[in-house]
Amino acid sequence: QVQLVESGGGLVQPGGSLRLSCAASGTIFSATNMAWYRQAPGKERELVARISKFGITDYADSVKGRFTISRENAKNTVSLQMNSLKPEDTAVYYCNTDPPRSYYWGKGTLVTVTS
């Protein structure tokens, strides 16, 4: 059974950086488009960034120029480098396929941006 495990979240001040990682067990990565999503308190889950199996990336307007998604197929990992963090980036971050599959949602990793 494939499992996606997110890590790297934490508490950071505005303007700071964090790097999130997602490790996948199983063999879905190399042939699958992947993405990072987030859910802020009281809000619906939203797409943050996506990366195709060919490495083509796309970002939500709110994070363009600040976040970078990458993948290492040999290691079955997808990462999200987050720079210039803002309080509105506070959320639980999840990785999943693109489009997402319900059975792949993990626990996510909490990112809190506050002074």
CSV table of C-alpha atoms in Angstrom, one decimal:
chain,number,residue,atom,x,y,z
A,1,GLN,CA,0.0,0.0,0.0
A,2,VAL,CA,1.4,3.4,-1.0
A,3,GLN,CA,1.9,5.9,1.8
A,4,LEU,CA,2.9,9.5,1.6
A,5,VAL,CA,4.6,11.0,4.7
A,6,GLU,CA,5.2,14.8,5.0
A,7,SER,CA,7.8,16.3,7.2
A,8,GLY,CA,9.7,19.6,7.7
A,9,GLY,CA,7.0,21.8,9.2
A,10,GLY,CA,7.5,24.1,12.2
A,11,LEU,CA,7.3,27.5,13.7
A,12,VAL,CA,9.0,30.3,11.7
A,13,GLN,CA,8.9,34.1,11.8
A,14,PRO,CA,7.6,36.1,8.9
A,15,GLY,CA,10.3,36.3,6.2
A,16,GLY,CA,11.8,33.0,7.2
A,17,SER,CA,12.2,29.8,5.3
A,18,LEU,CA,11.2,26.1,5.6
A,19,ARG,CA,11.7,23.1,3.4
A,20,LEU,CA,9.1,20.5,3.4
A,21,SER,CA,9.7,16.9,2.2
A,22,CYS,CA,7.3,14.1,1.2
A,23,ALA,CA,8.5,10.6,1.1
A,24,ALA,CA,6.5,8.0,-0.7
A,25,SER,CA,6.6,4.3,-0.2
A,26,GLY,CA,5.6,2.2,-3.1
A,27,THR,CA,6.3,3.0,-6.7
A,28,ILE,CA,4.0,5.7,-7.8
A,29,PHE,CA,6.4,8.6,-8.1
A,30,SER,CA,8.3,8.5,-11.4
A,31,ALA,CA,5.1,8.1,-13.5
A,32,THR,CA,2.9,10.4,-11.5
A,33,ASN,CA,2.3,14.1,-11.3
A,34,MET,CA,2.7,15.3,-7.7
A,35,ALA,CA,1.6,18.4,-5.8
A,36,TRP,CA,1.6,20.1,-2.5
A,37,TYR,CA,-1.6,21.3,-0.9
A,38,ARG,CA,-2.4,23.2,2.2
A,39,GLN,CA,-5.4,23.8,4.5
A,40,ALA,CA,-5.5,26.8,6.7
A,41,PRO,CA,-7.7,26.9,9.8
A,42,GLY,CA,-11.3,27.4,8.8
A,43,LYS,CA,-10.5,27.2,5.1
A,44,GLU,CA,-10.8,24.6,2.4
A,45,ARG,CA,-7.7,22.7,1.2
A,46,GLU,CA,-6.0,24.4,-1.7
A,47,LEU,CA,-3.4,23.6,-4.3
A,48,VAL,CA,0.0,25.2,-3.6
A,49,ALA,CA,2.3,23.9,-6.2
A,50,ARG,CA,2.4,21.0,-8.7
A,51,ILE,CA,5.2,19.2,-10.6
A,52,SER,CA,4.6,16.9,-13.5
A,53,LYS,CA,6.3,13.6,-14.0
A,54,PHE,CA,8.5,15.5,-16.5
A,55,GLY,CA,9.4,18.2,-14.0
A,56,ILE,CA,7.1,21.0,-15.2
A,57,THR,CA,6.0,23.1,-12.3
A,58,ASP,CA,3.1,25.4,-11.6
A,59,TYR,CA,2.3,27.5,-8.6
A,60,ALA,CA,-0.7,29.2,-6.9
A,61,ASP,CA,-0.5,33.0,-7.5
A,62,SER,CA,-0.2,33.5,-3.7
A,63,VAL,CA,3.2,31.6,-3.6
A,64,LYS,CA,4.7,32.4,-7.0
A,65,GLY,CA,8.3,33.6,-6.6
A,66,ARG,CA,8.5,32.4,-3.0
A,67,PHE,CA,8.0,28.7,-3.1
A,68,THR,CA,9.8,26.1,-5.2
A,69,ILE,CA,8.6,22.5,-5.8
A,70,SER,CA,11.1,19.8,-6.8
A,71,ARG,CA,11.2,16.0,-7.0
A,72,GLU,CA,13.8,13.3,-6.9
A,73,ASN,CA,12.3,10.2,-8.5
A,74,ALA,CA,15.2,8.0,-7.6
A,75,LYS,CA,14.5,8.7,-3.9
A,76,ASN,CA,10.7,8.9,-4.2
A,77,THR,CA,10.6,12.3,-2.7
A,78,VAL,CA,9.0,15.6,-3.5
A,79,SER,CA,10.0,18.8,-1.7
A,80,LEU,CA,8.7,22.3,-1.2
A,81,GLN,CA,11.2,25.1,-0.5
A,82,MET,CA,9.3,28.0,1.1
A,83,ASN,CA,11.0,31.4,1.4
A,84,SER,CA,9.7,34.8,2.5
A,85,LEU,CA,7.0,33.1,4.5
A,86,LYS,CA,4.0,35.2,5.5
A,87,PRO,CA,1.5,34.7,8.3
A,88,GLU,CA,-1.1,33.8,5.7
A,89,ASP,CA,1.0,30.8,4.8
A,90,THR,CA,0.1,29.2,8.1
A,91,ALA,CA,-1.5,25.9,7.4
A,92,VAL,CA,-1.2,22.1,7.4
A,93,TYR,CA,0.7,21.1,4.2
A,94,TYR,CA,0.0,17.9,2.4
A,95,CYS,CA,1.5,16.2,-0.6
A,96,ASN,CA,-0.5,14.1,-2.9
A,97,THR,CA,-0.8,13.2,-6.5
A,98,ASP,CA,-2.2,15.8,-9.0
A,99,PRO,CA,-5.1,15.5,-9.1
A,100,PRO,CA,-5.3,14.2,-5.6
A,101,ARG,CA,-6.4,10.8,-4.6
A,102,SER,CA,-8.4,10.5,-1.4
A,103,TYR,CA,-6.6,7.4,-0.2
A,104,TYR,CA,-3.2,9.1,-0.4
A,105,TRP,CA,-4.0,12.0,2.1
A,106,GLY,CA,-1.5,11.7,5.0
A,107,LYS,CA,-1.4,13.6,8.2
A,108,GLY,CA,0.4,16.6,6.7
A,109,THR,CA,2.9,18.8,8.4
A,110,LEU,CA,2.0,22.0,10.2
A,111,VAL,CA,3.6,25.3,9.2
A,112,THR,CA,3.1,28.2,11.5
A,113,VAL,CA,4.3,31.7,10.6
A,114,THR,CA,4.1,34.1,13.4
A,115,SER,CA,6.2,36.7,15.1
